[in-house]
């Protein structure tokens, strides 16, 4: 699961829907301006444990691991900043959520081979599984990102329907647990 701290690094890239703010890593989250949060939960208040830990990756796990991965992926995600904002606004999804998924799934596309994962099963920045979805557009196109974020919102809506008493943050976290 993605850490809220990982989101902060990606939020620094994405900025707000009204413009960008020059954030720093040491800035307290409570002092940062309120960002566009979309319709599917507020990542600013979401608590998570950070990157998963195992015996082989104790240095790059937890909150610090998520910070490290987000920092490494910022440069790769930057070229997609505008399209991420456009797609986020169209689907009412916080652009930082989209950027965080792109970071987690494909490291901003930097680990993909012609848009595919190393096994040739998942495609695009957000890594849609070809066995479940028929990918549209090129791996880094707006068309494909619209499809992937549409899948994201459909899955969140399914969780909302299955767990109607949960709040928006729980619905969003539920997506990451699927």
mmCIF file of N, CA, C and O in Angstrom, residues 55-130:
data_model
loop_
_atom_site.group_PDB
_atom_site.id
_atom_site.type_symbol
_atom_site.label_atom_id
_atom_site.label_comp_id
_atom_site.label_asym_id
_atom_site.label_seq_id
_atom_site.Cartn_x
_atom_site.Cartn_y
_atom_site.Cartn_z
ATOM 1 N N UNK A 55 12.390 -9.331 4.517
ATOM 2 C CA UNK A 55 13.755 -9.524 5.016
ATOM 3 C C UNK A 55 14.812 -8.989 4.050
ATOM 4 O O UNK A 55 15.878 -8.568 4.456
ATOM 5 N N UNK A 56 14.505 -8.950 2.744
ATOM 6 C CA UNK A 56 15.478 -8.499 1.753
ATOM 7 C C UNK A 56 15.442 -6.999 1.496
ATOM 8 O O UNK A 56 16.292 -6.475 0.790
ATOM 9 N N UNK A 57 14.446 -6.293 2.028
ATOM 10 C CA UNK A 57 14.343 -4.858 1.745
ATOM 11 C C UNK A 57 14.032 -4.034 2.981
ATOM 12 O O UNK A 57 13.192 -3.159 2.949
ATOM 13 N N UNK A 58 14.704 -4.304 4.061
ATOM 14 C CA UNK A 58 14.438 -3.581 5.303
ATOM 15 C C UNK A 58 14.812 -2.109 5.225
ATOM 16 O O UNK A 58 14.222 -1.283 5.905
ATOM 17 N N UNK A 59 15.755 -1.742 4.373
ATOM 18 C CA UNK A 59 16.157 -0.344 4.240
ATOM 19 C C UNK A 59 15.123 0.443 3.454
ATOM 20 O O UNK A 59 14.903 1.615 3.714
ATOM 21 N N UNK A 60 14.460 -0.192 2.486
ATOM 22 C CA UNK A 60 13.522 0.529 1.627
ATOM 23 C C UNK A 60 12.071 0.150 1.917
ATOM 24 O O UNK A 60 11.296 -0.097 1.018
ATOM 25 N N UNK A 61 11.711 0.132 3.193
ATOM 26 C CA UNK A 61 10.332 -0.199 3.526
ATOM 27 C C UNK A 61 9.782 0.813 4.525
ATOM 28 O O UNK A 61 10.500 1.674 5.006
ATOM 29 N N UNK A 62 8.500 0.683 4.794
ATOM 30 C CA UNK A 62 7.840 1.593 5.721
ATOM 31 C C UNK A 62 7.723 2.993 5.130
ATOM 32 O O UNK A 62 7.818 3.198 3.925
ATOM 33 N N UNK A 63 7.510 3.956 6.004
ATOM 34 C CA UNK A 63 7.342 5.348 5.586
ATOM 35 C C UNK A 63 8.594 5.839 4.861
ATOM 36 O O UNK A 63 8.507 6.446 3.796
ATOM 37 N N UNK A 64 9.766 5.572 5.397
ATOM 38 C CA UNK A 64 11.007 6.025 4.757
ATOM 39 C C UNK A 64 11.177 5.395 3.371
ATOM 40 O O UNK A 64 11.616 6.052 2.437
ATOM 41 N N UNK A 65 10.803 4.151 3.221
ATOM 42 C CA UNK A 65 10.875 3.500 1.916
ATOM 43 C C UNK A 65 9.965 4.174 0.907
ATOM 44 O O UNK A 65 10.348 4.394 -0.244
ATOM 45 N N UNK A 66 8.756 4.517 1.334
ATOM 46 C CA UNK A 66 7.836 5.215 0.442
ATOM 47 C C UNK A 66 8.375 6.582 0.049
ATOM 48 O O UNK A 66 8.258 6.992 -1.098
ATOM 49 N N UNK A 67 8.963 7.289 1.002
ATOM 50 C CA UNK A 67 9.582 8.583 0.689
ATOM 51 C C UNK A 67 10.685 8.409 -0.350
ATOM 52 O O UNK A 67 10.776 9.185 -1.301
ATOM 53 N N UNK A 68 11.506 7.390 -0.163
ATOM 54 C CA UNK A 68 12.625 7.138 -1.067
ATOM 55 C C UNK A 68 12.125 6.833 -2.482
ATOM 56 O O UNK A 68 12.628 7.393 -3.458
ATOM 57 N N UNK A 69 11.118 5.957 -2.607
ATOM 58 C CA UNK A 69 10.593 5.614 -3.923
ATOM 59 C C UNK A 69 9.953 6.823 -4.599
ATOM 60 O O UNK A 69 10.135 7.042 -5.796
ATOM 61 N N UNK A 70 9.192 7.616 -3.850
ATOM 62 C CA UNK A 70 8.551 8.803 -4.418
ATOM 63 C C UNK A 70 9.594 9.789 -4.929
ATOM 64 O O UNK A 70 9.459 10.344 -6.020
ATOM 65 N N UNK A 71 10.634 9.985 -4.150
ATOM 66 C CA UNK A 71 11.711 10.905 -4.552
ATOM 67 C C UNK A 71 12.383 10.428 -5.842
ATOM 68 O O UNK A 71 12.652 11.208 -6.742
ATOM 69 N N UNK A 72 12.616 9.136 -5.952
ATOM 70 C CA UNK A 72 13.257 8.585 -7.150
ATOM 71 C C UNK A 72 12.351 8.718 -8.375
ATOM 72 O O UNK A 72 12.835 8.903 -9.490
ATOM 73 N N UNK A 73 11.045 8.639 -8.202
ATOM 74 C CA UNK A 73 10.112 8.637 -9.325
ATOM 75 C C UNK A 73 9.670 10.023 -9.784
ATOM 76 O O UNK A 73 9.081 10.157 -10.854
ATOM 77 N N UNK A 74 9.953 11.058 -9.006
ATOM 78 C CA UNK A 74 9.470 12.394 -9.357
ATOM 79 C C UNK A 74 9.906 12.823 -10.758
ATOM 80 O O UNK A 74 9.101 13.349 -11.528
ATOM 81 N N UNK A 75 11.151 12.623 -11.097
ATOM 82 C CA UNK A 75 11.656 13.049 -12.410
ATOM 83 C C UNK A 75 10.941 12.302 -13.539
ATOM 84 O O UNK A 75 10.605 12.881 -14.565
ATOM 85 N N UNK A 76 10.694 11.017 -13.360
ATOM 86 C CA UNK A 76 10.031 10.218 -14.393
ATOM 87 C C UNK A 76 8.559 10.617 -14.565
ATOM 88 O O UNK A 76 8.023 10.536 -15.668
ATOM 89 N N UNK A 77 7.916 11.052 -13.494
ATOM 90 C CA UNK A 77 6.497 11.398 -13.546
ATOM 91 C C UNK A 77 6.267 12.825 -14.031
ATOM 92 O O UNK A 77 5.228 13.123 -14.605
ATOM 93 N N UNK A 78 7.226 13.682 -13.869
ATOM 94 C CA UNK A 78 7.066 15.104 -14.217
ATOM 95 C C UNK A 78 6.524 15.340 -15.628
ATOM 96 O O UNK A 78 5.644 16.189 -15.799
ATOM 97 N N UNK A 79 6.979 14.621 -16.665
ATOM 98 C CA UNK A 79 6.433 14.874 -18.010
ATOM 99 C C UNK A 79 4.926 14.623 -18.129
ATOM 100 O O UNK A 79 4.290 15.107 -19.060
ATOM 101 N N UNK A 80 4.356 13.890 -17.202
ATOM 102 C CA UNK A 80 2.936 13.546 -17.250
ATOM 103 C C UNK A 80 2.079 14.452 -16.373
ATOM 104 O O UNK A 80 0.881 14.228 -16.237
ATOM 105 N N UNK A 81 2.681 15.468 -15.777
ATOM 106 C CA UNK A 81 1.995 16.332 -14.825
ATOM 107 C C UNK A 81 0.695 16.909 -15.394
ATOM 108 O O UNK A 81 -0.351 16.812 -14.755
ATOM 109 N N UNK A 82 0.737 17.472 -16.583
ATOM 110 C CA UNK A 82 -0.446 18.105 -17.164
ATOM 111 C C UNK A 82 -1.540 17.089 -17.445
ATOM 112 O O UNK A 82 -2.703 17.300 -17.093
ATOM 113 N N UNK A 83 -1.197 15.978 -18.075
ATOM 114 C CA UNK A 83 -2.204 14.970 -18.409
ATOM 115 C C UNK A 83 -2.780 14.332 -17.143
ATOM 116 O O UNK A 83 -3.978 14.030 -17.085
ATOM 117 N N UNK A 84 -1.967 14.156 -16.117
ATOM 118 C CA UNK A 84 -2.457 13.616 -14.841
ATOM 119 C C UNK A 84 -3.504 14.557 -14.250
ATOM 120 O O UNK A 84 -4.560 14.120 -13.782
ATOM 121 N N UNK A 85 -3.243 15.863 -14.277
ATOM 122 C CA UNK A 85 -4.210 16.831 -13.759
ATOM 123 C C UNK A 85 -5.502 16.813 -14.567
ATOM 124 O O UNK A 85 -6.598 16.829 -14.010
ATOM 125 N N UNK A 86 -5.373 16.777 -15.902
ATOM 126 C CA UNK A 86 -6.560 16.767 -16.765
ATOM 127 C C UNK A 86 -7.420 15.527 -16.521
ATOM 128 O O UNK A 86 -8.641 15.621 -16.389
ATOM 129 N N UNK A 87 -6.791 14.380 -16.470
ATOM 130 C CA UNK A 87 -7.515 13.122 -16.254
ATOM 131 C C UNK A 87 -8.121 13.110 -14.851
ATOM 132 O O UNK A 87 -9.271 12.680 -14.665
ATOM 133 N N UNK A 88 -7.378 13.585 -13.872
ATOM 134 C CA UNK A 88 -7.898 13.650 -12.505
ATOM 135 C C UNK A 88 -9.138 14.519 -12.415
ATOM 136 O O UNK A 88 -10.131 14.136 -11.782
ATOM 137 N N UNK A 89 -9.111 15.672 -13.067
ATOM 138 C CA UNK A 89 -10.280 16.549 -13.035
ATOM 139 C C UNK A 89 -11.460 15.920 -13.763
ATOM 140 O O UNK A 89 -12.589 16.008 -13.307
ATOM 141 N N UNK A 90 -11.215 15.254 -14.872
ATOM 142 C CA UNK A 90 -12.309 14.632 -15.627
ATOM 143 C C UNK A 90 -12.989 13.528 -14.820
ATOM 144 O O UNK A 90 -14.199 13.366 -14.871
ATOM 145 N N UNK A 91 -12.204 12.751 -14.066
ATOM 146 C CA UNK A 91 -12.760 11.636 -13.286
ATOM 147 C C UNK A 91 -12.989 11.987 -11.818
ATOM 148 O O UNK A 91 -13.371 11.102 -11.040
ATOM 149 N N UNK A 92 -12.723 13.236 -11.433
ATOM 150 C CA UNK A 92 -12.887 13.680 -10.042
ATOM 151 C C UNK A 92 -11.985 12.876 -9.094
ATOM 152 O O UNK A 92 -12.397 12.443 -8.022
ATOM 153 N N UNK A 93 -10.741 12.660 -9.518
ATOM 154 C CA UNK A 93 -9.753 11.937 -8.724
ATOM 155 C C UNK A 93 -8.581 12.877 -8.461
ATOM 156 O O UNK A 93 -8.074 13.528 -9.380
ATOM 157 N N UNK A 94 -8.162 12.938 -7.229
ATOM 158 C CA UNK A 94 -7.011 13.759 -6.867
ATOM 159 C C UNK A 94 -5.814 13.355 -7.732
ATOM 160 O O UNK A 94 -5.454 12.175 -7.781
ATOM 161 N N UNK A 95 -5.189 14.296 -8.438
ATOM 162 C CA UNK A 95 -4.030 13.965 -9.272
ATOM 163 C C UNK A 95 -2.903 13.277 -8.502
ATOM 164 O O UNK A 95 -2.169 12.470 -9.072
ATOM 165 N N UNK A 96 -2.781 13.561 -7.229
ATOM 166 C CA UNK A 96 -1.731 12.920 -6.428
ATOM 167 C C UNK A 96 -1.969 11.424 -6.294
ATOM 168 O O UNK A 96 -1.019 10.650 -6.218
ATOM 169 N N UNK A 97 -3.229 11.002 -6.284
ATOM 170 C CA UNK A 97 -3.535 9.566 -6.234
ATOM 171 C C UNK A 97 -3.070 8.907 -7.530
ATOM 172 O O UNK A 97 -2.432 7.855 -7.515
ATOM 173 N N UNK A 98 -3.372 9.544 -8.651
ATOM 174 C CA UNK A 98 -2.959 9.005 -9.951
ATOM 175 C C UNK A 98 -1.439 8.924 -10.022
ATOM 176 O O UNK A 98 -0.876 7.896 -10.411
ATOM 177 N N UNK A 99 -0.771 10.004 -9.623
ATOM 178 C CA UNK A 99 0.696 10.026 -9.651
ATOM 179 C C UNK A 99 1.282 8.960 -8.729
ATOM 180 O O UNK A 99 2.271 8.308 -9.075
ATOM 181 N N UNK A 100 0.666 8.767 -7.582
ATOM 182 C CA UNK A 100 1.170 7.757 -6.645
ATOM 183 C C UNK A 100 1.027 6.350 -7.221
ATOM 184 O O UNK A 100 1.930 5.523 -7.072
ATOM 185 N N UNK A 101 -0.090 6.083 -7.893
ATOM 186 C CA UNK A 101 -0.271 4.766 -8.508
ATOM 187 C C UNK A 101 0.731 4.575 -9.637
ATOM 188 O O UNK A 101 1.328 3.497 -9.771
ATOM 189 N N UNK A 102 0.946 5.605 -10.439
ATOM 190 C CA UNK A 102 1.942 5.527 -11.512
ATOM 191 C C UNK A 102 3.320 5.255 -10.929
ATOM 192 O O UNK A 102 4.078 4.434 -11.442
ATOM 193 N N UNK A 103 3.640 5.918 -9.836
ATOM 194 C CA UNK A 103 4.930 5.705 -9.176
ATOM 195 C C UNK A 103 5.055 4.266 -8.706
ATOM 196 O O UNK A 103 6.054 3.590 -8.966
ATOM 197 N N UNK A 104 4.043 3.800 -8.037
ATOM 198 C CA UNK A 104 4.068 2.449 -7.466
ATOM 199 C C UNK A 104 4.090 1.357 -8.541
ATOM 200 O O UNK A 104 4.832 0.389 -8.438
ATOM 201 N N UNK A 105 3.282 1.521 -9.569
ATOM 202 C CA UNK A 105 3.119 0.469 -10.571
ATOM 203 C C UNK A 105 4.217 0.429 -11.627
ATOM 204 O O UNK A 105 4.578 -0.641 -12.092
ATOM 205 N N UNK A 106 4.707 1.608 -12.053
ATOM 206 C CA UNK A 106 5.671 1.603 -13.165
ATOM 207 C C UNK A 106 6.855 2.544 -12.957
ATOM 208 O O UNK A 106 7.625 2.751 -13.886
ATOM 209 N N UNK A 107 6.968 3.111 -11.765
ATOM 210 C CA UNK A 107 8.034 4.084 -11.489
ATOM 211 C C UNK A 107 8.063 5.156 -12.579
ATOM 212 O O UNK A 107 9.107 5.496 -13.123
ATOM 213 N N UNK A 108 6.866 5.659 -12.903
ATOM 214 C CA UNK A 108 6.755 6.710 -13.911
ATOM 215 C C UNK A 108 7.044 6.216 -15.319
ATOM 216 O O UNK A 108 7.377 6.999 -16.199
ATOM 217 N N UNK A 109 6.914 4.936 -15.539
ATOM 218 C CA UNK A 109 7.174 4.347 -16.848
ATOM 219 C C UNK A 109 8.615 3.933 -17.050
ATOM 220 O O UNK A 109 8.952 3.307 -18.055
ATOM 221 N N UNK A 110 9.480 4.238 -16.096
ATOM 222 C CA UNK A 110 10.921 4.005 -16.270
ATOM 223 C C UNK A 110 11.311 2.525 -16.291
ATOM 224 O O UNK A 110 12.380 2.187 -16.792
ATOM 225 N N UNK A 111 10.466 1.650 -15.787
ATOM 226 C CA UNK A 111 10.812 0.220 -15.775
ATOM 227 C C UNK A 111 10.077 -0.583 -16.849
ATOM 228 O O UNK A 111 10.184 -1.798 -16.903
ATOM 229 N N UNK A 112 9.326 0.121 -17.706
ATOM 230 C CA UNK A 112 8.532 -0.565 -18.720
ATOM 231 C C UNK A 112 9.326 -0.799 -19.999
ATOM 232 O O UNK A 112 10.225 -0.029 -20.334
ATOM 233 N N UNK A 113 8.960 -1.856 -20.703
ATOM 234 C CA UNK A 113 9.528 -2.150 -22.024
ATOM 235 C C UNK A 113 8.417 -1.957 -23.042
ATOM 236 O O UNK A 113 7.493 -2.776 -23.112
ATOM 237 N N UNK A 114 8.501 -0.885 -23.815
ATOM 238 C CA UNK A 114 7.450 -0.542 -24.779
ATOM 239 C C UNK A 114 6.081 -0.505 -24.114
ATOM 240 O O UNK A 114 5.074 -0.897 -24.706
ATOM 241 N N UNK A 115 6.049 -0.062 -22.873
ATOM 242 C CA UNK A 115 4.805 0.077 -22.133
ATOM 243 C C UNK A 115 4.386 -1.139 -21.326
ATOM 244 O O UNK A 115 3.413 -1.087 -20.584
ATOM 245 N N UNK A 116 5.107 -2.247 -21.453
ATOM 246 C CA UNK A 116 4.743 -3.490 -20.779
ATOM 247 C C UNK A 116 5.649 -3.771 -19.584
ATOM 248 O O UNK A 116 6.808 -3.379 -19.573
ATOM 249 N N UNK A 117 5.101 -4.486 -18.604
ATOM 250 C CA UNK A 117 5.912 -4.927 -17.470
ATOM 251 C C UNK A 117 6.874 -6.022 -17.939
ATOM 252 O O UNK A 117 6.822 -6.453 -19.095
ATOM 253 N N UNK A 118 7.735 -6.482 -17.052
ATOM 254 C CA UNK A 118 8.772 -7.457 -17.415
ATOM 255 C C UNK A 118 8.204 -8.811 -17.870
ATOM 256 O O UNK A 118 8.884 -9.565 -18.550
ATOM 257 N N UNK A 119 6.962 -9.118 -17.517
ATOM 258 C CA UNK A 119 6.347 -10.376 -17.940
ATOM 259 C C UNK A 119 5.451 -10.213 -19.166
ATOM 260 O O UNK A 119 4.939 -11.192 -19.689
ATOM 261 N N UNK A 120 5.234 -8.960 -19.592
ATOM 262 C CA UNK A 120 4.381 -8.716 -20.743
ATOM 263 C C UNK A 120 2.897 -8.894 -20.460
ATOM 264 O O UNK A 120 2.112 -9.108 -21.383
ATOM 265 N N UNK A 121 2.501 -8.770 -19.196
ATOM 266 C CA UNK A 121 1.102 -8.968 -18.820
ATOM 267 C C UNK A 121 0.370 -7.674 -18.486
ATOM 268 O O UNK A 121 -0.852 -7.608 -18.589
ATOM 269 N N UNK A 122 1.095 -6.674 -18.043
ATOM 270 C CA UNK A 122 0.475 -5.415 -17.634
ATOM 271 C C UNK A 122 1.005 -4.286 -18.513
ATOM 272 O O UNK A 122 2.186 -4.262 -18.863
ATOM 273 N N UNK A 123 0.105 -3.331 -18.821
ATOM 274 C CA UNK A 123 0.413 -2.302 -19.801
ATOM 275 C C UNK A 123 0.135 -0.907 -19.258
ATOM 276 O O UNK A 123 -0.838 -0.688 -18.553
ATOM 277 N N UNK A 124 0.992 0.031 -19.608
ATOM 278 C CA UNK A 124 0.763 1.436 -19.331
ATOM 279 C C UNK A 124 1.318 1.910 -18.006
ATOM 280 O O UNK A 124 1.824 1.139 -17.196
ATOM 281 N N UNK A 125 1.222 3.219 -17.815
ATOM 282 C CA UNK A 125 1.755 3.846 -16.608
ATOM 283 C C UNK A 125 1.132 3.288 -15.331
ATOM 284 O O UNK A 125 1.808 3.144 -14.320
ATOM 285 N N UNK A 126 -0.171 2.962 -15.396
ATOM 286 C CA UNK A 126 -0.858 2.435 -14.217
ATOM 287 C C UNK A 126 -0.987 0.920 -14.251
ATOM 288 O O UNK A 126 -1.591 0.327 -13.364
ATOM 289 N N UNK A 127 -0.401 0.283 -15.263
ATOM 290 C CA UNK A 127 -0.288 -1.170 -15.365
ATOM 291 C C UNK A 127 -1.620 -1.913 -15.356
ATOM 292 O O UNK A 127 -1.936 -2.683 -14.447
ATOM 293 N N UNK A 128 -2.417 -1.712 -16.402
ATOM 294 C CA UNK A 128 -3.649 -2.480 -16.572
ATOM 295 C C UNK A 128 -3.305 -3.893 -17.018
ATOM 296 O O UNK A 128 -2.493 -4.092 -17.917
ATOM 297 N N UNK A 129 -3.939 -4.858 -16.402
ATOM 298 C CA UNK A 129 -3.716 -6.268 -16.706
ATOM 299 C C UNK A 129 -4.418 -6.619 -18.019
ATOM 300 O O UNK A 129 -5.642 -6.493 -18.123
ATOM 301 N N UNK A 130 -3.659 -7.081 -19.014
ATOM 302 C CA UNK A 130 -4.238 -7.384 -20.326
ATOM 303 C C UNK A 130 -5.189 -8.576 -20.273
ATOM 304 O O UNK A 130 -5.998 -8.758 -21.177
#
